[in-house]
PDB file of C-alpha atoms in Angstrom:
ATOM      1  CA  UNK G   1       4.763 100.642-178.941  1.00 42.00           C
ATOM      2  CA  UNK G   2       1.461 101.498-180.836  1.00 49.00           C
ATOM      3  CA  UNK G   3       1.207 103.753-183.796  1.00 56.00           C
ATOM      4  CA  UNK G   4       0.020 107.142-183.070  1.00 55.00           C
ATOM      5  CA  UNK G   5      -3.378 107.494-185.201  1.00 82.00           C
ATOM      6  CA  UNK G   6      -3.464 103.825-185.534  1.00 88.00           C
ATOM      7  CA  UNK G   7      -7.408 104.198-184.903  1.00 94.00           C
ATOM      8  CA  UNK G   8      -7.992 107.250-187.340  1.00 95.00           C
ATOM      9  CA  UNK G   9      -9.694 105.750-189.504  1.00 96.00           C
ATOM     10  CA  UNK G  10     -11.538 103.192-187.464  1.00 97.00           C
ATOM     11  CA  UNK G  11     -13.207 106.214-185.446  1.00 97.00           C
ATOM     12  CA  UNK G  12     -14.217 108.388-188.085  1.00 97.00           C
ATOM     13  CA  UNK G  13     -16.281 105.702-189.765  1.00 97.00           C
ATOM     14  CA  UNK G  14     -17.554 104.899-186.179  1.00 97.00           C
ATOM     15  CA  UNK G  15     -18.288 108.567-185.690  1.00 97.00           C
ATOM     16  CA  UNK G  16     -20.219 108.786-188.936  1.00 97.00           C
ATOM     17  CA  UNK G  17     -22.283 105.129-187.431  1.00 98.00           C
ATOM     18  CA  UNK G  18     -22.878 106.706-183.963  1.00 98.00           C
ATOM     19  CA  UNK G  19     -24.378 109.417-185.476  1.00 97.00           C
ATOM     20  CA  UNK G  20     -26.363 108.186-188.262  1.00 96.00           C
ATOM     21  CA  UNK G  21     -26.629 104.630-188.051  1.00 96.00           C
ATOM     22  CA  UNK G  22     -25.527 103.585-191.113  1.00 96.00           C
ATOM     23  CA  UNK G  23     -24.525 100.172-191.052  1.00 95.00           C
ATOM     24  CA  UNK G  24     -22.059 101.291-194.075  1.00 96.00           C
ATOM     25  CA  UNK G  25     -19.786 102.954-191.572  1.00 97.00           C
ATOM     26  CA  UNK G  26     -19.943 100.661-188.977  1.00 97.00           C
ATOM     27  CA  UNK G  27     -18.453  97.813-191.523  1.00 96.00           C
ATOM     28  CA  UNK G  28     -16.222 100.279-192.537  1.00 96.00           C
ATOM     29  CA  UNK G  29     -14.916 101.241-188.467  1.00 97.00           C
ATOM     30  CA  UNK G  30     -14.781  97.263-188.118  1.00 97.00           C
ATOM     31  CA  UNK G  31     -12.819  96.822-191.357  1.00 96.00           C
ATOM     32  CA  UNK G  32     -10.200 100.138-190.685  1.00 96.00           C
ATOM     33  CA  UNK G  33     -10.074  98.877-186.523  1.00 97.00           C
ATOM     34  CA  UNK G  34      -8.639  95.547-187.978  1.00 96.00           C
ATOM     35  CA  UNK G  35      -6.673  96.352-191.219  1.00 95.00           C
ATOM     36  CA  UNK G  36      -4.896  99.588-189.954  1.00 93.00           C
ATOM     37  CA  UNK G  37      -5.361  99.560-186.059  1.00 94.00           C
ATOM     38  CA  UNK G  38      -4.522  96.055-185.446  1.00 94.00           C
ATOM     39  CA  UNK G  39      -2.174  95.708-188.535  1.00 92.00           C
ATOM     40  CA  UNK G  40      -4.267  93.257-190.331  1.00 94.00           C
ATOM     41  CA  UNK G  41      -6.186  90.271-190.028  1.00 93.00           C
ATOM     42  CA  UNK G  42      -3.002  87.860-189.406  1.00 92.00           C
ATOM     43  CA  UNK G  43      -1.635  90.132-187.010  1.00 93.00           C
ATOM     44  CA  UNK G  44      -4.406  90.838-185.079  1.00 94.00           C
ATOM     45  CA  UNK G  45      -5.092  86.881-185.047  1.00 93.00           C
ATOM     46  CA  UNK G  46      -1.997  86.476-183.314  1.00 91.00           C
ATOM     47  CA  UNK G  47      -3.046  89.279-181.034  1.00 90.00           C
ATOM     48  CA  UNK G  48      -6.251  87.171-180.405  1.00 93.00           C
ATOM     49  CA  UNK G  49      -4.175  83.853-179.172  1.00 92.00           C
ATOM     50  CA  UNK G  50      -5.707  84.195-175.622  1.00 93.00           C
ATOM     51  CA  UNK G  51      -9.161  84.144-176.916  1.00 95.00           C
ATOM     52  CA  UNK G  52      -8.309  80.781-178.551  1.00 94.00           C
ATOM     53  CA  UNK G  53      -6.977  79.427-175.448  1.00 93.00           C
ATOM     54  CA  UNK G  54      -9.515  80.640-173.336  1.00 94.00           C
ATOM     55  CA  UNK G  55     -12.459  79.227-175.339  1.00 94.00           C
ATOM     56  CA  UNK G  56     -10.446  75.678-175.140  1.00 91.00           C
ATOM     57  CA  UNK G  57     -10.088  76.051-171.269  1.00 90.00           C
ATOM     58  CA  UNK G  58     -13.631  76.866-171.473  1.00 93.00           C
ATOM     59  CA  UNK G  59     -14.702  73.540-173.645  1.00 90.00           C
ATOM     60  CA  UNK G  60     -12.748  71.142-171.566  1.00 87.00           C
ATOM     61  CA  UNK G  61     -14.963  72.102-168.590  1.00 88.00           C
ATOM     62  CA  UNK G  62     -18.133  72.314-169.531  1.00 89.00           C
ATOM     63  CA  UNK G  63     -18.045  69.125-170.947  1.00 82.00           C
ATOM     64  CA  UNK G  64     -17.664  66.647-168.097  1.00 64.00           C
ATOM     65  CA  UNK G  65     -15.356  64.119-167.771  1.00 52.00           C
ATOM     66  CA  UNK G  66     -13.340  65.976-170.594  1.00 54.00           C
ATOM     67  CA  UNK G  67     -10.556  67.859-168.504  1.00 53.00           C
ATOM     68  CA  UNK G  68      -9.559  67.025-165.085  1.00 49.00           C
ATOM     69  CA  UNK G  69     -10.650  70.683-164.226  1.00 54.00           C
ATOM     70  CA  UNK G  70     -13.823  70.241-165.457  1.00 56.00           C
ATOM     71  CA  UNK G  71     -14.451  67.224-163.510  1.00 58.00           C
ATOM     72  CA  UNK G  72     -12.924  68.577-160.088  1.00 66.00           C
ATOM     73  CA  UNK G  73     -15.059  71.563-160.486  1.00 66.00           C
ATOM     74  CA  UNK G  74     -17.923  69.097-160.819  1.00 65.00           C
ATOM     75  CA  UNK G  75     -17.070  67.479-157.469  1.00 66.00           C
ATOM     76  CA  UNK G  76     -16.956  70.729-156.102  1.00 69.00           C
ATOM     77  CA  UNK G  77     -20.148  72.356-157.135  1.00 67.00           C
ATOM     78  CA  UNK G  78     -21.837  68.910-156.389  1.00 61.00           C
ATOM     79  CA  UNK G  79     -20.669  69.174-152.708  1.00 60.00           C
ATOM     80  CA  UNK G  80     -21.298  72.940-152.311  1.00 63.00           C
ATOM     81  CA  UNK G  81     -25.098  72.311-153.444  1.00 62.00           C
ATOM     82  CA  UNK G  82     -24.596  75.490-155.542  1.00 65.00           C
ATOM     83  CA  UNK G  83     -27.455  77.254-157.764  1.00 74.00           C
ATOM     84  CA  UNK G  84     -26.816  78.038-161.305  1.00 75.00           C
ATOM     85  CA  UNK G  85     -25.675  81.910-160.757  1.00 80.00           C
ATOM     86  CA  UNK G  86     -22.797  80.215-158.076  1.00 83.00           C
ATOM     87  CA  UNK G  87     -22.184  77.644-160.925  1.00 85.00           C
ATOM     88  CA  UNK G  88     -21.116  79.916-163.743  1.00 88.00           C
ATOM     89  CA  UNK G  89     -19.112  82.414-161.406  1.00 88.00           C
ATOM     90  CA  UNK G  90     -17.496  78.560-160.763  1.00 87.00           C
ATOM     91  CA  UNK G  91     -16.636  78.076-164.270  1.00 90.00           C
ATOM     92  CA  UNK G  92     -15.341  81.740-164.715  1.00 92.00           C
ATOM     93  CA  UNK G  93     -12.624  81.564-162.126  1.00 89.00           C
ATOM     94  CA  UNK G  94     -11.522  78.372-163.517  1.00 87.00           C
ATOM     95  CA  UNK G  95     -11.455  79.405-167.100  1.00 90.00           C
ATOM     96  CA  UNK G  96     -10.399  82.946-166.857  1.00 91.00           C
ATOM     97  CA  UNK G  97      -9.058  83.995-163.361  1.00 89.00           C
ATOM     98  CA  UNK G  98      -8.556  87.353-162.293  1.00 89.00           C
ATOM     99  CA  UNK G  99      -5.047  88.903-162.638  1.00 88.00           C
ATOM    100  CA  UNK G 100      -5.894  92.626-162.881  1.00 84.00           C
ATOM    101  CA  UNK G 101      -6.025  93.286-166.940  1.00 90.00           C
ATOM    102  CA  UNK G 102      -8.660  94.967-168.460  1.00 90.00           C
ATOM    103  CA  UNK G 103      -8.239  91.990-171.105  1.00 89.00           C
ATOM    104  CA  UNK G 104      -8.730  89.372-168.372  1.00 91.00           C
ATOM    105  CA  UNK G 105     -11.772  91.670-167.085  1.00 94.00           C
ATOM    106  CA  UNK G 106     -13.613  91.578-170.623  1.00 94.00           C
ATOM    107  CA  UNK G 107     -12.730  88.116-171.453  1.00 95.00           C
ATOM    108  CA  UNK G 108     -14.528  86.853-167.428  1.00 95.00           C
ATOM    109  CA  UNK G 109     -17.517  88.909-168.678  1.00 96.00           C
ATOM    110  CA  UNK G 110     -17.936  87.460-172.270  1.00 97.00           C
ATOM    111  CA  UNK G 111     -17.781  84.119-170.382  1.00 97.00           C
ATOM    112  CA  UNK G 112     -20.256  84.719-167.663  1.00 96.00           C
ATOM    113  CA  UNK G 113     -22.207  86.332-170.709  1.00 97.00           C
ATOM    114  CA  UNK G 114     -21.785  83.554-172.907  1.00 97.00           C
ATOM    115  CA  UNK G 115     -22.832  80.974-170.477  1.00 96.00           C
ATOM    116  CA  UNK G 116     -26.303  83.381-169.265  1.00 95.00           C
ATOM    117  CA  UNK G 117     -26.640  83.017-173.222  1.00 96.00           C
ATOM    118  CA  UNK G 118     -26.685  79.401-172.800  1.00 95.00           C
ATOM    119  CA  UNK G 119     -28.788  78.855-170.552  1.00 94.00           C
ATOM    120  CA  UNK G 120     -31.130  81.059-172.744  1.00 95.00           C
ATOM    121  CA  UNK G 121     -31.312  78.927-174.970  1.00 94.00           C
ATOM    122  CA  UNK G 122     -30.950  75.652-173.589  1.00 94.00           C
ATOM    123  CA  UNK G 123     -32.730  75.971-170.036  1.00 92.00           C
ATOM    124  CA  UNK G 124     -32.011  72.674-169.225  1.00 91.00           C
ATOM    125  CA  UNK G 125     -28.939  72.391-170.285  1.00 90.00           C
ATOM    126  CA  UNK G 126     -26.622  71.270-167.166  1.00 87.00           C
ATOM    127  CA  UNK G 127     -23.255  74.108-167.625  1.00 88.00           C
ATOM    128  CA  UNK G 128     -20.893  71.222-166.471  1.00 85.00           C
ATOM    129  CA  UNK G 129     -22.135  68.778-168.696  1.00 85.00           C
ATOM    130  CA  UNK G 130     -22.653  70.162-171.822  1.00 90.00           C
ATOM    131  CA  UNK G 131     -23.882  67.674-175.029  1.00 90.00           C
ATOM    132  CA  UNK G 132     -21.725  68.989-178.331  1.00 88.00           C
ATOM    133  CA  UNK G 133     -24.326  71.195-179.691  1.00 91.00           C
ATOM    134  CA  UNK G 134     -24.678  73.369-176.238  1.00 94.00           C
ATOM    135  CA  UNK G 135     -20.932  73.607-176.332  1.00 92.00           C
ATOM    136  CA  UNK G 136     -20.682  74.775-179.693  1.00 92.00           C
ATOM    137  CA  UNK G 137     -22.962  77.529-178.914  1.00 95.00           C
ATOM    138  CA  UNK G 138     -20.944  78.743-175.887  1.00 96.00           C
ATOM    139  CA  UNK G 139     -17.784  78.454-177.304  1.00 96.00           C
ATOM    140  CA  UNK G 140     -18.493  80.349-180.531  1.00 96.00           C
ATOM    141  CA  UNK G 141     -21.208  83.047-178.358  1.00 97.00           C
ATOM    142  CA  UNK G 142     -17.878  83.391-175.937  1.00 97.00           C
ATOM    143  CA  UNK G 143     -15.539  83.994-178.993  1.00 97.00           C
ATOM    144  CA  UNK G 144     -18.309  86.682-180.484  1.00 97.00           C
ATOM    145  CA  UNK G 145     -18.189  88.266-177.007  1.00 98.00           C
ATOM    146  CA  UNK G 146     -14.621  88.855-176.187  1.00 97.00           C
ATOM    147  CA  UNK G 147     -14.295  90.040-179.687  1.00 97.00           C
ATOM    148  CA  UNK G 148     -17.049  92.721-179.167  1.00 97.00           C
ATOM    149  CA  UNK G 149     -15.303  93.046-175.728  1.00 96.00           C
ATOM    150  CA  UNK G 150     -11.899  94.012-177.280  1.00 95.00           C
ATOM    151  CA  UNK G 151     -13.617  96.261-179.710  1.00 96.00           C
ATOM    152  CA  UNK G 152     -15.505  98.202-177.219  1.00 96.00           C
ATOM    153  CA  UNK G 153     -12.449  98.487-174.823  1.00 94.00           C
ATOM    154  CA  UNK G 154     -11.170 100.506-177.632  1.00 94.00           C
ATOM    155  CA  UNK G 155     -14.066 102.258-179.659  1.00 96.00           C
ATOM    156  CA  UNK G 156     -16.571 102.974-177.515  1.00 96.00           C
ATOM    157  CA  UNK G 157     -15.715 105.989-176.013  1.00 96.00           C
ATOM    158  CA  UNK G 158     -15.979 107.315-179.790  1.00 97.00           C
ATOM    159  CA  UNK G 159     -19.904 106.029-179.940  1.00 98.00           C
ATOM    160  CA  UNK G 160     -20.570 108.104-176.323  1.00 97.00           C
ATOM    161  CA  UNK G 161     -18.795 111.176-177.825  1.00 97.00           C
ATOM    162  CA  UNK G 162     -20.803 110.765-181.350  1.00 97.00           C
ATOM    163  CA  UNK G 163     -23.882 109.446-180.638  1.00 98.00           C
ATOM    164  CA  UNK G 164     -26.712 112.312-180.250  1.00 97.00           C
ATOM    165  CA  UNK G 165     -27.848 111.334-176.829  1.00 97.00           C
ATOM    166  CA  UNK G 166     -26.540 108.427-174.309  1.00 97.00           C
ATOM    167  CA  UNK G 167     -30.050 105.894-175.505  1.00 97.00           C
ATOM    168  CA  UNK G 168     -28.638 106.222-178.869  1.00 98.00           C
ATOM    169  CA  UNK G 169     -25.261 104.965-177.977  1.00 98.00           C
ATOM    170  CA  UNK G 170     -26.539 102.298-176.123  1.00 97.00           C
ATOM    171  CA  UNK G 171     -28.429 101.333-179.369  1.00 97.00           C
ATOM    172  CA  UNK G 172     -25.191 101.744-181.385  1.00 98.00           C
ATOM    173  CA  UNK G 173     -23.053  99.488-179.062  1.00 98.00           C
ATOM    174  CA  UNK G 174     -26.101  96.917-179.413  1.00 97.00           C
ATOM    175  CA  UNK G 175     -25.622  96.980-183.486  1.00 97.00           C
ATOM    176  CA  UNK G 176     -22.143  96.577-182.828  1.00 98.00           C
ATOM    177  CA  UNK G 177     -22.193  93.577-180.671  1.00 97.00           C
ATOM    178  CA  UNK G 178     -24.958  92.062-183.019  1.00 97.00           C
ATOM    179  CA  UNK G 179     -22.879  92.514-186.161  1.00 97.00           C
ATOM    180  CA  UNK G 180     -19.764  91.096-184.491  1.00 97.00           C
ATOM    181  CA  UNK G 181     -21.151  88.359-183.489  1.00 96.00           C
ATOM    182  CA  UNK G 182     -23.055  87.462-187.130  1.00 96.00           C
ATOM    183  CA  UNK G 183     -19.319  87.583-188.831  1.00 96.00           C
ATOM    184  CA  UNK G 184     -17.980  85.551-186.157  1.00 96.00           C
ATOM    185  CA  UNK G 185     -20.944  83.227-186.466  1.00 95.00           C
ATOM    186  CA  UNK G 186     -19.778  83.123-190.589  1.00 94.00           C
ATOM    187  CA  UNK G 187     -16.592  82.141-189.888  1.00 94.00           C
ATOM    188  CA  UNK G 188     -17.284  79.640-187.941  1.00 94.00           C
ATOM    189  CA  UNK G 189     -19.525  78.426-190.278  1.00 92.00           C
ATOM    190  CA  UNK G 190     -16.568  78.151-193.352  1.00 91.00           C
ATOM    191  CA  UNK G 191     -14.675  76.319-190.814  1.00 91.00           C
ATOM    192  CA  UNK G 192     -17.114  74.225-190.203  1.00 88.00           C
ATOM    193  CA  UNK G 193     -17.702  74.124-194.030  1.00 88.00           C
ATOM    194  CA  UNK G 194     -14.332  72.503-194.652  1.00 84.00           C
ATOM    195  CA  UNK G 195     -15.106  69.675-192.120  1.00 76.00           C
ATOM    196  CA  UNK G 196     -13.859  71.337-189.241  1.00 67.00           C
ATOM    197  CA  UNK G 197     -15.620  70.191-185.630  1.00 65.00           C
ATOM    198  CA  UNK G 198     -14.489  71.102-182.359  1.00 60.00           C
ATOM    199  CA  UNK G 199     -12.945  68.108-180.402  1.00 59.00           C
ATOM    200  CA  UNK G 200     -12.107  69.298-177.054  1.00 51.00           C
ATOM    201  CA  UNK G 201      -8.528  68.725-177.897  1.00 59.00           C
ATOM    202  CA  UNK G 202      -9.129  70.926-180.863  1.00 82.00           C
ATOM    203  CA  UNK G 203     -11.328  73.621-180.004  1.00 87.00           C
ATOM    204  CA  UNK G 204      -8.250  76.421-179.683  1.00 89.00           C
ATOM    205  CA  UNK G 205      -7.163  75.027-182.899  1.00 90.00           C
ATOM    206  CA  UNK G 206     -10.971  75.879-184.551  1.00 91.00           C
ATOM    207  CA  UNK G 207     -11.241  79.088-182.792  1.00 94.00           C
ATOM    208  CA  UNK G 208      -8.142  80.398-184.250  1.00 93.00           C
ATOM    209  CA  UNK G 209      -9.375  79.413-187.950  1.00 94.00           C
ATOM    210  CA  UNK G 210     -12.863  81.070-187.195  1.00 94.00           C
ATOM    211  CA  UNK G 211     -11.208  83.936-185.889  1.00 95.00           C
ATOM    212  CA  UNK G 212      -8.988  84.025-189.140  1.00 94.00           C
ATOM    213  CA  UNK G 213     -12.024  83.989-191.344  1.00 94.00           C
ATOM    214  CA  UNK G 214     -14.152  86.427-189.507  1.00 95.00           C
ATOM    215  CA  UNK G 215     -11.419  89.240-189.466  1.00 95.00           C
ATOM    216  CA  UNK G 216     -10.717  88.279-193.203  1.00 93.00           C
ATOM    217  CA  UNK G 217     -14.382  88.957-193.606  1.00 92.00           C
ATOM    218  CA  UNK G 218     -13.881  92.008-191.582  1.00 94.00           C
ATOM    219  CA  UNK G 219     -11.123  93.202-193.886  1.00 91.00           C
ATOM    220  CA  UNK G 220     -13.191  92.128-197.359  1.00 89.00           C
ATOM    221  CA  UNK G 221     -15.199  95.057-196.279  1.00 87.00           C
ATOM    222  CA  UNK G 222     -12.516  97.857-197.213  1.00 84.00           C
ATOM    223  CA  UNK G 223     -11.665  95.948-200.928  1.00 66.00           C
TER     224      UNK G 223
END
């Protein structure tokens, strides 16, 4: 059962940042959202465990040849003659498939999102056959994602309620997913820092330590 007021102090700090901006609060809403809504950084971690699995689901097959998944929904897209918008909604339903959960719901989009990010930045780049550095970017832009995801499932009706007008809290929400997604790109980088890579038999394992770090980081905030 949650704690009444468990968010308190995460949404007056986000208040203050909806209305002013100040990128102060906002590390302070991140910091309270993790230490006293989620119960800490270890606990919230644990609460994370299907983003871990996810993003390993998610390595396995986009990297082809890696996971039998991967490599039947190769053969599949390959026969279908699909386009690139028919490929990713592919490799959504096999990494994350629908069961009705707002979870489920905002991890599919930070996927599909992840993977538009991709090809962004690596037009070429083939989504079933990713070299390491491609998936390294998708796997770590998926884990920023469903982070931000989680976050704005709970805290953004506080940014439309704050903000003065609804341009302004689409601005906010931007600054939001931006700063998310810098701390998660920090811990991946001390994991990485220790020697850490992402095998595809390891990538849950490194998502969980990056995760660790970045809501540490999160936390640091508030000492």
């Amino acid at each position: 059962m949650a704690v009444p007021g468990r968010f308190r102090d995460a949404r007056r700090s986000l208040g203050s940042f909806a209305r002013r901006g100040d990128t102060v609060d906002l590390r302070r809403a991140v910091g309270h959202y993790v230490s006293s809504g989620y119960g800490g950084a270890s606990t919230m971690g644990r609460r994370l465990a299907a983003t871990s699995a996810t993003a390993s689901r998610l390595g396995g097959v986009v990297t082809s040849g890696q996971s039998p998944d991967g490599t039947d929904l190769r053969d599949q897209v390959l026969a279908s003659g699909a386009d690139a918008n028919q490929i990713v909604d592919a490799i959504v339903e096999a990494v994350r498939p629908v069961d009705g959960t707002q979870d489920a719901e905002a991890s599919r989009r930070a996927v599909r999102d992840a993977l538009s990010d991709l090809l962004e930045q690596f037009p070429d780049a083939d989504p079933l056959a990713l070299d390491a550095a491609q998936r390294d970017f998708v796997i770590e832009r998926y884990t920023a994602l469903d982070v931000y995801n989680r976050f704005a499932l709970d805290m953004q009706r506080t940014v439309i309620e704050k903000a003065p007008d609804a341009t302004t809290a689409l601005s906010r929400m931007k600054q939001i997913q931006a700063y998310i997604r810098e701390q998660v790109a920090a811990g991946f980088r001390r994991v990485r820092d220790r020697g850490a890579t992402p095998t595809s038999r390891g990538v849950a394992a490194m998502v969980r330590s990056a995760l660790a770090e970045t809501l540490l980081i999160f936390e640091e905030y508030l000492g």
